[in-house]
mmCIF file of C-alpha atoms in Angstrom:
data_model
loop_
_atom_site.group_PDB
_atom_site.id
_atom_site.type_symbol
_atom_site.label_atom_id
_atom_site.label_comp_id
_atom_site.label_asym_id
_atom_site.label_seq_id
_atom_site.Cartn_x
_atom_site.Cartn_y
_atom_site.Cartn_z
ATOM 1 C CA MET K 279 38.390 8.036 -3.225
ATOM 2 C CA SER K 280 36.512 9.175 -0.157
ATOM 3 C CA GLN K 281 36.480 12.823 -1.313
ATOM 4 C CA LEU K 282 34.882 12.371 -4.720
ATOM 5 C CA PRO K 283 32.584 14.928 -5.868
ATOM 6 C CA TRP K 284 28.893 14.392 -5.333
ATOM 7 C CA ASP K 285 28.081 14.774 -9.085
ATOM 8 C CA LEU K 286 30.493 11.926 -9.651
ATOM 9 C CA LEU K 287 28.979 9.855 -7.035
ATOM 10 C CA ASP K 288 25.504 10.466 -8.656
ATOM 11 C CA VAL K 289 26.826 9.170 -11.924
ATOM 12 C CA ILE K 290 28.394 6.030 -10.038
ATOM 13 C CA SER K 291 25.033 5.496 -8.085
ATOM 14 C CA GLN K 292 22.863 5.406 -11.126
ATOM 15 C CA LYS K 293 24.979 2.450 -12.542
ATOM 16 C CA LEU K 294 24.348 0.405 -9.406
ATOM 17 C CA ASP K 295 21.394 -1.955 -8.432
ATOM 18 C CA PHE K 296 19.497 -1.717 -5.338
ATOM 19 C CA ASP K 297 21.701 -4.334 -3.405
ATOM 20 C CA ASP K 298 24.903 -2.601 -4.300
ATOM 21 C CA LEU K 299 23.262 0.833 -3.454
ATOM 22 C CA LEU K 300 22.555 -0.474 0.216
ATOM 23 C CA ARG K 301 26.347 -1.315 0.394
ATOM 24 C CA PHE K 302 27.195 2.128 -1.197
ATOM 25 C CA ALA K 303 26.698 3.956 2.255
ATOM 26 C CA CYS K 304 29.318 1.537 3.845
ATOM 27 C CA VAL K 305 32.277 2.833 2.045
ATOM 28 C CA CYS K 306 33.057 6.015 3.834
ATOM 29 C CA THR K 307 31.425 8.914 5.537
ATOM 30 C CA ASN K 308 31.123 11.087 2.206
ATOM 31 C CA TRP K 309 29.439 8.370 0.543
ATOM 32 C CA ARG K 310 27.076 7.761 3.395
ATOM 33 C CA ASP K 311 26.117 11.429 3.461
ATOM 34 C CA PHE K 312 25.417 11.311 -0.311
ATOM 35 C CA HIS K 313 23.494 8.175 0.161
ATOM 36 C CA LYS K 314 21.149 9.663 2.878
ATOM 37 C CA SER K 315 20.616 12.880 1.008
ATOM 38 C CA ASN K 316 19.488 10.962 -2.235
ATOM 39 C CA PHE K 317 17.767 7.569 -2.290
ATOM 40 C CA MET K 318 17.682 6.529 1.306
ATOM 41 C CA ALA K 319 16.413 9.934 2.491
ATOM 42 C CA SER K 320 13.502 9.691 0.150
ATOM 43 C CA GLN K 321 9.976 9.366 1.760
ATOM 44 C CA GLU K 322 7.904 10.170 -1.146
ATOM 45 C CA PRO K 323 6.143 7.042 -2.574
ATOM 46 C CA LEU K 324 8.617 4.992 -4.439
ATOM 47 C CA LEU K 325 7.155 3.125 -7.399
ATOM 48 C CA VAL K 326 7.503 -0.579 -7.359
ATOM 49 C CA GLU K 327 7.379 -2.356 -10.752
ATOM 50 C CA PHE K 328 6.508 -6.057 -10.459
ATOM 51 C CA SER K 329 5.728 -9.156 -12.375
ATOM 52 C CA PRO K 330 2.703 -10.750 -10.696
ATOM 53 C CA THR K 331 4.265 -14.279 -10.839
ATOM 54 C CA GLN K 332 7.996 -13.274 -10.377
ATOM 55 C CA GLY K 333 7.728 -10.469 -7.673
ATOM 56 C CA PRO K 334 9.234 -6.963 -7.591
ATOM 57 C CA SER K 335 11.960 -5.995 -10.318
ATOM 58 C CA SER K 336 12.618 -2.244 -9.543
ATOM 59 C CA PHE K 337 12.168 0.604 -7.290
ATOM 60 C CA SER K 338 11.870 4.028 -9.071
ATOM 61 C CA ILE K 339 11.299 7.703 -8.090
ATOM 62 C CA LEU K 340 8.943 9.554 -10.265
ATOM 63 C CA THR K 341 10.193 13.038 -9.233
ATOM 64 C CA ASN K 342 13.627 12.507 -10.556
ATOM 65 C CA GLN K 343 13.036 9.704 -13.041
ATOM 66 C CA LYS K 344 15.674 7.337 -11.368
ATOM 67 C CA VAL K 345 15.452 3.500 -11.509
ATOM 68 C CA TYR K 346 16.936 1.091 -8.905
ATOM 69 C CA PRO K 347 16.744 -2.441 -10.206
ATOM 70 C CA LEU K 348 15.958 -5.333 -7.672
ATOM 71 C CA ASP K 349 17.269 -8.187 -9.537
ATOM 72 C CA LYS K 350 19.227 -9.900 -6.708
ATOM 73 C CA MET K 351 16.472 -9.476 -4.222
ATOM 74 C CA MET K 352 13.669 -11.940 -4.218
ATOM 75 C CA THR K 353 15.503 -15.231 -4.540
ATOM 76 C CA HIS K 354 13.710 -18.006 -3.031
ATOM 77 C CA SER K 355 12.492 -21.514 -4.060
ATOM 78 C CA ASN K 356 8.805 -21.083 -4.184
ATOM 79 C CA SER K 357 6.779 -19.402 -6.943
ATOM 80 C CA THR K 358 5.620 -15.924 -5.773
ATOM 81 C CA MET K 359 2.563 -14.112 -6.430
ATOM 82 C CA TYR K 360 2.871 -10.274 -5.511
ATOM 83 C CA VAL K 361 0.276 -8.684 -3.046
ATOM 84 C CA THR K 362 1.386 -5.239 -1.828
ATOM 85 C CA TYR K 363 3.988 -3.293 -0.035
ATOM 86 C CA SER K 364 2.924 -2.532 3.707
ATOM 87 C CA SER K 365 4.891 -1.152 6.873
ATOM 88 C CA GLY K 366 8.303 -1.534 5.110
ATOM 89 C CA TYR K 367 7.585 -5.119 3.904
ATOM 90 C CA PHE K 368 6.616 -6.724 0.464
ATOM 91 C CA ILE K 369 3.814 -9.119 0.988
ATOM 92 C CA THR K 370 3.662 -11.995 -1.579
ATOM 93 C CA VAL K 371 1.611 -15.186 -1.725
ATOM 94 C CA GLN K 372 3.516 -18.302 -2.338
ATOM 95 C CA SER K 373 2.363 -21.550 -4.173
ATOM 96 C CA ASN K 374 2.673 -23.617 -0.871
ATOM 97 C CA ASN K 375 -0.428 -21.760 0.558
ATOM 98 C CA SER K 376 1.632 -19.293 2.420
ATOM 99 C CA PHE K 377 2.395 -15.658 2.698
ATOM 100 C CA MET K 378 6.189 -14.162 2.682
ATOM 101 C CA LEU K 379 7.043 -11.001 4.258
ATOM 102 C CA PHE K 380 10.317 -9.350 3.033
ATOM 103 C CA ASN K 381 11.813 -6.112 3.993
ATOM 104 C CA PRO K 382 13.990 -5.026 0.890
ATOM 105 C CA PHE K 383 15.879 -2.534 3.056
ATOM 106 C CA THR K 384 17.226 -4.891 5.950
ATOM 107 C CA ARG K 385 16.810 -8.203 4.178
ATOM 108 C CA ILE K 386 14.628 -9.633 6.964
ATOM 109 C CA GLY K 387 12.070 -12.118 5.775
ATOM 110 C CA LYS K 388 9.491 -14.450 7.248
ATOM 111 C CA VAL K 389 7.134 -17.195 5.816
ATOM 112 C CA ILE K 390 3.586 -17.604 7.352
ATOM 113 C CA TYR K 391 1.574 -20.503 6.189
ATOM 114 C CA ALA K 392 -2.185 -19.975 5.881
ATOM 115 C CA SER K 393 -3.263 -22.930 8.038
ATOM 116 C CA THR K 394 -6.946 -22.074 8.475
ATOM 117 C CA PHE K 395 -7.858 -20.919 4.956
ATOM 118 C CA GLN K 396 -6.823 -21.530 1.194
ATOM 119 C CA VAL K 397 -5.265 -18.486 -0.617
ATOM 120 C CA ASN K 398 -5.822 -18.064 -4.214
ATOM 121 C CA TYR K 399 -2.614 -18.298 -6.280
ATOM 122 C CA SER K 400 -4.469 -17.923 -9.610
ATOM 123 C CA ASP K 401 -4.496 -14.144 -9.763
ATOM 124 C CA TYR K 402 -2.177 -11.341 -8.293
ATOM 125 C CA ASP K 403 -5.158 -9.056 -7.268
ATOM 126 C CA LYS K 404 -7.244 -11.730 -5.287
ATOM 127 C CA HIS K 405 -5.902 -10.600 -1.931
ATOM 128 C CA ARG K 406 -5.731 -7.237 0.171
ATOM 129 C CA ALA K 407 -3.211 -7.276 2.820
ATOM 130 C CA LEU K 408 -1.793 -4.939 5.515
ATOM 131 C CA LEU K 409 1.144 -5.382 7.766
ATOM 132 C CA ALA K 410 0.712 -3.633 11.398
ATOM 133 C CA PHE K 411 3.183 -3.811 14.401
ATOM 134 C CA GLU K 412 2.198 -4.058 18.060
ATOM 135 C CA LYS K 413 2.773 -0.731 19.799
ATOM 136 C CA CYS K 414 6.300 -0.488 21.419
ATOM 137 C CA SER K 415 7.085 -4.176 20.034
ATOM 138 C CA GLU K 416 8.208 -6.167 17.303
ATOM 139 C CA GLU K 417 5.252 -8.466 17.404
ATOM 140 C CA PHE K 418 3.053 -7.894 14.483
ATOM 141 C CA ALA K 419 -0.412 -8.768 12.834
ATOM 142 C CA LEU K 420 -0.964 -9.609 9.055
ATOM 143 C CA VAL K 421 -4.474 -8.780 8.028
ATOM 144 C CA VAL K 422 -5.715 -10.355 4.816
ATOM 145 C CA LEU K 423 -8.860 -10.242 2.917
ATOM 146 C CA CYS K 424 -9.323 -12.866 0.151
ATOM 147 C CA LYS K 425 -11.532 -11.507 -2.391
ATOM 148 C CA ASP K 426 -13.140 -14.946 -2.961
ATOM 149 C CA GLN K 427 -14.167 -14.802 0.449
ATOM 150 C CA PRO K 428 -15.295 -11.238 1.083
ATOM 151 C CA GLY K 429 -17.585 -12.030 4.153
ATOM 152 C CA SER K 430 -14.560 -12.451 6.522
ATOM 153 C CA LEU K 431 -11.205 -11.278 7.395
ATOM 154 C CA HIS K 432 -8.118 -13.273 8.411
ATOM 155 C CA VAL K 433 -5.795 -12.004 11.021
ATOM 156 C CA TYR K 434 -2.329 -13.570 11.699
ATOM 157 C CA ARG K 435 -0.943 -12.627 15.211
ATOM 158 C CA SER K 436 2.563 -13.249 15.771
ATOM 159 C CA ARG K 437 2.425 -13.180 19.621
ATOM 160 C CA LYS K 438 -0.074 -16.146 19.501
ATOM 161 C CA ASN K 439 1.589 -17.800 16.269
ATOM 162 C CA ALA K 440 -1.972 -18.290 14.975
ATOM 163 C CA TRP K 441 -4.561 -17.254 12.370
ATOM 164 C CA PHE K 442 -7.947 -15.805 13.551
ATOM 165 C CA THR K 443 -11.030 -15.375 11.188
ATOM 166 C CA TYR K 444 -13.562 -12.498 11.897
ATOM 167 C CA SER K 445 -16.948 -12.659 10.363
ATOM 168 C CA ALA K 446 -18.511 -9.640 8.479
ATOM 169 C CA ALA K 447 -22.063 -10.886 9.367
ATOM 170 C CA GLY K 448 -23.070 -11.330 5.775
ATOM 171 C CA LYS K 449 -21.656 -8.158 4.493
ATOM 172 C CA ILE K 450 -19.108 -7.844 1.708
ATOM 173 C CA LEU K 451 -15.960 -6.372 2.651
ATOM 174 C CA VAL K 452 -13.725 -4.306 0.474
ATOM 175 C CA ASP K 453 -11.101 -2.485 2.383
ATOM 176 C CA PHE K 454 -9.523 -1.902 5.668
ATOM 177 C CA VAL K 455 -6.990 0.397 7.308
ATOM 178 C CA VAL K 456 -5.264 1.318 10.826
ATOM 179 C CA LEU K 457 -6.480 4.448 12.365
ATOM 180 C CA HIS K 458 -5.793 5.447 15.842
ATOM 181 C CA ASN K 459 -4.046 2.068 16.495
ATOM 182 C CA MET K 460 -7.185 0.222 15.634
ATOM 183 C CA ILE K 461 -8.379 -1.639 12.550
ATOM 184 C CA TYR K 462 -11.293 -0.284 10.586
ATOM 185 C CA VAL K 463 -13.167 -1.889 7.689
ATOM 186 C CA VAL K 464 -15.520 -0.860 5.025
ATOM 187 C CA THR K 465 -18.144 -2.787 3.058
ATOM 188 C CA ASP K 466 -19.155 -2.439 -0.664
ATOM 189 C CA ARG K 467 -22.236 -0.455 0.809
ATOM 190 C CA ALA K 468 -19.925 1.901 2.628
ATOM 191 C CA ARG K 469 -20.630 0.450 6.143
ATOM 192 C CA ILE K 470 -17.949 1.090 8.581
ATOM 193 C CA GLY K 471 -16.681 -1.425 11.046
ATOM 194 C CA VAL K 472 -14.111 -1.822 13.640
ATOM 195 C CA LEU K 473 -12.196 -5.063 14.349
ATOM 196 C CA LYS K 474 -12.308 -6.332 17.927
ATOM 197 C CA LEU K 475 -9.781 -9.225 18.415
ATOM 198 C CA ASN K 476 -11.533 -10.821 21.319
ATOM 199 C CA SER K 477 -14.689 -11.311 19.322
ATOM 200 C CA GLY K 478 -15.446 -13.486 16.311
ATOM 201 C CA ASN K 479 -17.209 -10.837 14.610
ATOM 202 C CA ILE K 480 -16.683 -7.310 13.301
ATOM 203 C CA LYS K 481 -18.622 -4.493 15.056
ATOM 204 C CA PHE K 482 -20.141 -2.084 12.655
ATOM 205 C CA LEU K 483 -20.667 1.501 13.537
ATOM 206 C CA LYS K 484 -24.114 2.942 13.777
ATOM 207 C CA LEU K 485 -23.751 6.138 11.553
ATOM 208 C CA LYS K 486 -26.483 8.820 11.620
ATOM 209 C CA ASN K 487 -26.521 9.297 7.961
ATOM 210 C CA THR K 488 -25.573 7.246 4.751
ATOM 211 C CA SER K 489 -23.196 7.960 1.826
ATOM 212 C CA ARG K 490 -23.956 8.163 -2.069
ATOM 213 C CA VAL K 491 -21.360 5.608 -2.989
ATOM 214 C CA ARG K 492 -22.172 3.420 -5.873
ATOM 215 C CA LEU K 493 -22.782 -0.377 -5.976
ATOM 216 C CA THR K 494 -20.659 -0.966 -9.122
ATOM 217 C CA LEU K 495 -19.703 -4.616 -8.897
ATOM 218 C CA LEU K 496 -17.448 -6.106 -11.745
ATOM 219 C CA LYS K 497 -18.592 -9.401 -13.414
ATOM 220 C CA HIS K 498 -15.352 -11.046 -12.341
ATOM 221 C CA ASP K 499 -15.207 -9.746 -8.874
ATOM 222 C CA LYS K 500 -17.534 -10.154 -5.901
ATOM 223 C CA THR K 501 -16.417 -6.940 -4.328
ATOM 224 C CA ASN K 502 -16.544 -3.252 -5.523
ATOM 225 C CA PRO K 503 -12.832 -2.457 -5.938
ATOM 226 C CA PHE K 504 -13.450 1.372 -6.224
ATOM 227 C CA ILE K 505 -14.513 1.905 -2.628
ATOM 228 C CA ASN K 506 -11.661 2.590 -0.464
ATOM 229 C CA LEU K 507 -10.993 3.370 3.155
ATOM 230 C CA VAL K 508 -8.192 5.943 3.938
ATOM 231 C CA ASN K 509 -6.303 7.187 7.103
ATOM 232 C CA CYS K 510 -5.898 10.636 6.071
ATOM 233 C CA ASP K 511 -3.991 12.855 8.858
ATOM 234 C CA GLU K 512 -5.557 10.618 11.476
ATOM 235 C CA ASN K 513 -8.987 11.028 10.060
ATOM 236 C CA LEU K 514 -11.069 8.156 8.512
ATOM 237 C CA ILE K 515 -12.286 8.915 4.873
ATOM 238 C CA VAL K 516 -14.118 6.922 2.225
ATOM 239 C CA VAL K 517 -13.273 7.560 -1.175
ATOM 240 C CA ASP K 518 -15.496 6.297 -4.169
ATOM 241 C CA LEU K 519 -13.530 6.060 -7.483
ATOM 242 C CA THR K 520 -16.068 4.426 -9.443
ATOM 243 C CA PRO K 521 -15.010 4.780 -13.288
ATOM 244 C CA GLY K 522 -17.059 7.199 -15.385
ATOM 245 C CA ALA K 523 -18.752 8.724 -12.555
ATOM 246 C CA CYS K 524 -18.096 11.925 -10.208
ATOM 247 C CA LYS K 525 -15.407 11.007 -7.707
ATOM 248 C CA LEU K 526 -16.827 11.272 -4.134
ATOM 249 C CA ILE K 527 -15.060 11.723 -0.735
ATOM 250 C CA TYR K 528 -16.377 11.580 2.768
ATOM 251 C CA LYS K 529 -14.970 12.064 6.104
ATOM 252 C CA ILE K 530 -16.302 9.842 8.838
ATOM 253 C CA ASP K 531 -16.764 11.905 11.957
ATOM 254 C CA LEU K 532 -16.415 9.532 14.753
ATOM 255 C CA SER K 533 -17.423 12.016 17.386
ATOM 256 C CA SER K 534 -20.836 12.753 15.796
ATOM 257 C CA MET K 535 -20.964 9.368 14.157
ATOM 258 C CA SER K 536 -21.731 10.765 10.747
ATOM 259 C CA TYR K 537 -20.592 10.902 7.153
ATOM 260 C CA VAL K 538 -19.442 14.476 6.180
ATOM 261 C CA PRO K 539 -19.203 14.950 2.336
ATOM 262 C CA SER K 540 -16.266 16.904 1.235
ATOM 263 C CA LYS K 541 -15.710 18.738 -2.321
ATOM 264 C CA SER K 542 -11.920 18.872 -2.142
ATOM 265 C CA LEU K 543 -8.751 16.942 -0.922
ATOM 266 C CA GLY K 544 -7.342 19.905 0.710
ATOM 267 C CA GLY K 545 -3.618 19.888 1.401
ATOM 268 C CA ILE K 546 -3.150 16.259 0.745
ATOM 269 C CA ALA K 547 -2.728 13.923 -2.425
ATOM 270 C CA LEU K 548 -4.305 10.508 -2.801
ATOM 271 C CA PHE K 549 -2.266 7.535 -4.544
ATOM 272 C CA TYR K 550 -4.602 5.016 -5.971
ATOM 273 C CA ILE K 551 -3.686 1.587 -7.413
ATOM 274 C CA TRP K 552 -6.412 0.684 -10.061
ATOM 275 C CA GLY K 553 -8.958 -1.568 -8.575
ATOM 276 C CA GLY K 554 -6.787 -1.758 -5.465
ATOM 277 C CA SER K 555 -5.784 0.336 -2.332
ATOM 278 C CA CYS K 556 -5.641 4.049 -1.749
ATOM 279 C CA THR K 557 -3.116 6.014 0.397
ATOM 280 C CA ALA K 558 -3.092 9.572 1.450
ATOM 281 C CA LEU K 559 0.049 11.868 1.619
ATOM 282 C CA SER K 560 0.294 14.937 3.620
ATOM 283 C CA SER K 561 2.174 17.966 2.278
ATOM 284 C CA PRO K 562 2.866 16.392 -1.003
ATOM 285 C CA ASN K 563 4.581 19.358 -2.474
ATOM 286 C CA ARG K 564 7.336 18.564 -0.162
ATOM 287 C CA TRP K 565 8.180 15.414 -2.196
ATOM 288 C CA GLY K 566 7.337 16.961 -5.603
ATOM 289 C CA TYR K 567 3.616 16.145 -5.952
ATOM 290 C CA LYS K 568 0.659 18.444 -6.013
ATOM 291 C CA SER K 569 -2.017 18.966 -3.239
ATOM 292 C CA ASN K 570 -5.663 18.239 -4.051
ATOM 293 C CA CYS K 571 -4.778 15.625 -6.584
ATOM 294 C CA LEU K 572 -5.392 11.959 -7.078
ATOM 295 C CA TYR K 573 -2.488 10.056 -8.770
ATOM 296 C CA GLN K 574 -3.876 7.037 -10.384
ATOM 297 C CA PHE K 575 -1.499 3.916 -11.214
ATOM 298 C CA PHE K 576 -2.925 1.836 -13.871
ATOM 299 C CA GLY K 577 -0.792 -1.256 -13.735
ATOM 300 C CA PHE K 578 0.868 -1.856 -17.073
ATOM 301 C CA PHE K 579 0.213 1.592 -18.429
ATOM 302 C CA PRO K 580 3.155 3.707 -19.468
ATOM 303 C CA HIS K 581 2.080 6.634 -17.422
ATOM 304 C CA ILE K 582 0.323 7.743 -14.108
ATOM 305 C CA ILE K 583 -2.678 10.082 -14.145
ATOM 306 C CA GLU K 584 -2.445 13.152 -11.997
ATOM 307 C CA TYR K 585 -6.224 14.068 -11.411
ATOM 308 C CA ASN K 586 -7.110 17.483 -10.139
ATOM 309 C CA TRP K 587 -9.971 17.093 -7.651
ATOM 310 C CA ASP K 588 -11.316 20.630 -8.010
ATOM 311 C CA LYS K 589 -10.872 21.210 -11.751
ATOM 312 C CA SER K 590 -11.540 17.578 -12.694
ATOM 313 C CA SER K 591 -8.792 17.927 -15.159
ATOM 314 C CA LYS K 592 -6.119 15.287 -15.992
ATOM 315 C CA ASN K 593 -2.406 15.391 -16.655
ATOM 316 C CA TYR K 594 -0.256 12.494 -17.732
ATOM 317 C CA ILE K 595 2.999 11.590 -15.904
ATOM 318 C CA HIS K 596 5.249 9.332 -17.975
ATOM 319 C CA LEU K 597 7.068 6.640 -15.885
ATOM 320 C CA PRO K 598 11.002 6.248 -15.670
ATOM 321 C CA GLY K 599 12.819 3.606 -17.241
ATOM 322 C CA PRO K 600 11.977 1.402 -20.225
ATOM 323 C CA GLU K 601 8.504 1.303 -21.808
ATOM 324 C CA LYS K 602 6.087 -0.809 -19.791
ATOM 325 C CA THR K 603 4.529 -3.837 -21.182
ATOM 326 C CA LEU K 604 1.506 -5.923 -20.309
ATOM 327 C CA LEU K 605 3.939 -8.095 -18.046
ATOM 328 C CA ASN K 606 4.690 -5.130 -15.757
ATOM 329 C CA HIS K 607 2.546 -3.865 -12.981
ATOM 330 C CA LEU K 608 2.907 -0.830 -10.616
ATOM 331 C CA ASP K 609 2.597 -0.391 -6.715
ATOM 332 C CA ARG K 610 3.680 2.339 -4.548
ATOM 333 C CA CYS K 611 5.992 2.294 -1.479
ATOM 334 C CA PHE K 612 5.390 4.691 1.332
ATOM 335 C CA ARG K 613 8.865 4.059 3.327
ATOM 336 C CA HIS K 614 7.812 6.344 6.254
ATOM 337 C CA LEU K 615 4.427 4.664 6.950
ATOM 338 C CA LYS K 616 4.512 1.916 9.532
ATOM 339 C CA TYR K 617 1.192 0.703 10.933
ATOM 340 C CA GLN K 618 0.842 0.304 14.634
ATOM 341 C CA LEU K 619 -1.875 -1.438 16.833
ATOM 342 C CA ASP K 620 -2.652 -1.022 20.343
ATOM 343 C CA TYR K 621 -4.111 -4.483 21.468
ATOM 344 C CA SER K 622 -5.679 -2.921 24.527
ATOM 345 C CA LEU K 623 -8.077 -1.141 22.384
ATOM 346 C CA LEU K 624 -8.589 -3.936 19.920
ATOM 347 C CA ASP K 625 -9.362 -6.379 22.865
#
């Protein structure tokens, strides 16, 4: 049994759900080696298929068209509204005004009650969230932007077991990211700010020039969901993906405090959730993706759009598994990304 050939192990693994695959590696050394060289070694973005009201239903890998069901994973009593995947954890909103953090690979979970503000449980895309761990520690911060309250950012600090609210001084926040162990934010007008935990406000940078981002506000949304802040190879970039217009990208040069426009993505790929967050991947060819391309996930669509930034050309990549329906949505899971904060810099 322990010496089964890998082609046969591949057939076996394809019939297992995600929970059984985690136990697969415990059988013997040969099975563990196969496991590591296949699913668990994968660091390309896994696709997460989810129902907004029932949580994640499967992981899949686009490059080899494999699907791993998550049927046994999210079993808890409260109703769940999916938010995102961050630093190894699914983040969901529960009907009892709380957030649930759940690591599908370790089965570690934690419930955090939103004691100082009201979460919106009516729609799955009403929150932006990010999980970051304290440097050299298991203490963490959960950063939440409620789109119904875009003028402030809510941060839960596990070390203090408390929520803190930081004002944007009348500005509308649309996205945030961790860079150099600090939290940066961007507004609908592409103003860049940095979060200081010892202050009740967000400090906005005084940049020497401005960007050409568009102020496209949707009628049903107070924020512009197409302005994204991205950590790209430890550089801060702003991406404007407003539909029907030329896509724009800017690097924020923190040494000269200026916007630097760019015409190309260079050796990276961007992964963008429609109306949601954007993530950069270096050396995408290593994982089966193309450099200088934007991969757009459109929720319930049966395909992903591969957009070549230089040529402005599109290629449609069909998703693995059964045909998607209006009940299914997509997210992407970067297993190797774990955001870290240095509280000495934030204070």
